[in-house]
Amino acid sequence: MSPSASSHNRPFQAPPLGEPYLLTPGPLTTAFEVKQAMLRDWGSWDSDFRAMTKSLCDQLVALAGDTRGEFVCVPMQGSGTYCVEALLGTFIPRDGKVLVLANGAYGLRAAETMRYLGRAYSLIDKGDYMPPRGDEVGAALDADPAISHVIAIHCETSSGILNPVAEISEAVYARGRKLLIDSMSAFGALDLDVSRIRYEAMVSSANKCIEGVPGFGFVIARKSELETTKGNSHSLSLDVHAQWAAMVKTGQWRYTPPTHVVAAFLEALRIHAAEGGVAARGARYTRNRDVMVAGMRDLGFETLLKDRWLSPIIVTFFNPAHPNFEFARFYDLMKQRGFIIYPGKLTVVDSFRIGCIGRMDEHVMSRVVAAAGEALAEMGVDDAAPPASAIAERAKLAA
Ligand SMILES: *Cc1c(COP(=O)(O)O)cnc(C)c1O
């Protein structure tokens, strides 16, 4: 059966043409219909495409839970990092100072971005996976009145930890400061409803939990705040205020938009709504995680994080201590079985990651576990337990 003939009413069909599943945090496995939506060319100035841009923005603002017309969406060309840089460059005034909350690669990247921007920042670096907590954020703000903004990472994708953004938001606004959120790998699956969690702006991208293809990201910002940011940006192309002002005026992106990616994203949004929106998407990813983590634990693997901090986005496992285990070979054996997994990004212990997001369900995750069991057997690894040093490292994680 051809992929197109089989794609209807079969939302979780295997990727077409023997493609492996991408168990990665984006780019990820997309629906056939999402790929199919790209088989057409659009003129970026044409009214059809302008209507597509407007629909995309309206739907994203609705996903953020804005019912009072207080928030606007500004799509930006580029990968997620471009959009984080656009966010920071636009929302932190040149004489402002940001407190960066880091517990992994993406938090550190936000700090690095501030260094490039040449603007003031301070850093709470919790290491690989300890969550930044509200009380320590509060203490840092009390100690430094110059801090005007805080940037938090919603799900720190390098470990998979789900950071306590609601608690952080309370600490920030209790002290009259402003919160920006990198919700790249969480928005669309985890709650970031503006009526429940206060923030000025958040950023995410097309190729994560909405399950589109890569090529642009978007900032969802409080309009009254965005209006104050004119002239802040260091960069012409990364100026969120200028992009927004041009869109309001012309309905167009300032420079060539990724037209096919936008078309694919609209299809991804349609599927997201049909599935049941943020709650249903989050529930599916949670089932994916639960089935996968339970199965991997049965095989003897152990997670880096305690259950409380395990996100339904991506899960980090310790490499087994067994002398026959070699990640590169494990990766190849998984790939032969149709699954692309993800190397770890921790500094202290060896690890690998398995993503729970993308167009797949718990039945696929059961097959991932079965494949991991076969791969271990083929490598001659009869015990997947991590080294004692990894367990000792994990014990440091607060309850
Ligand atoms: C994916 C991601 C980014 C952006 O990464 P790109 O590779 O530039 O798309 C930023 N922050 C987080 C938390 C992410 O998961």
XYZ file of C-alpha atoms and ligand atoms in Angstrom, residues 25-26 79-82 84 106 109 153 155-157 182-185 205 207-208, ligand 1:
35
model
C 13.712 16.238 20.442
C 13.365 17.756 16.987
C 16.006 27.456 14.190
C 15.076 27.768 17.845
C 18.414 29.293 18.839
C 17.867 32.184 16.402
C 16.022 32.718 21.603
C 20.200 25.298 26.634
C 23.443 28.764 25.550
C 14.161 27.017 30.403
C 12.028 21.686 29.727
C 15.843 21.542 29.702
C 16.136 19.187 26.753
C 12.388 29.207 26.556
C 9.592 26.677 26.115
C 11.115 25.295 22.950
C 10.681 21.623 23.734
C 9.792 26.433 17.387
C 9.735 21.284 14.940
C 9.106 20.263 18.528
C 15.631 22.689 20.659
C 15.851 23.697 21.705
C 16.379 24.977 21.410
C 16.759 25.424 20.033
O 17.642 24.597 19.398
P 17.847 24.676 17.807
O 18.793 23.540 17.568
O 18.428 25.986 17.483
O 16.504 24.478 17.185
C 16.476 25.890 22.444
N 16.113 25.571 23.701
C 15.616 24.364 24.012
C 15.213 24.094 25.432
C 15.477 23.387 23.039
O 14.969 22.187 23.354
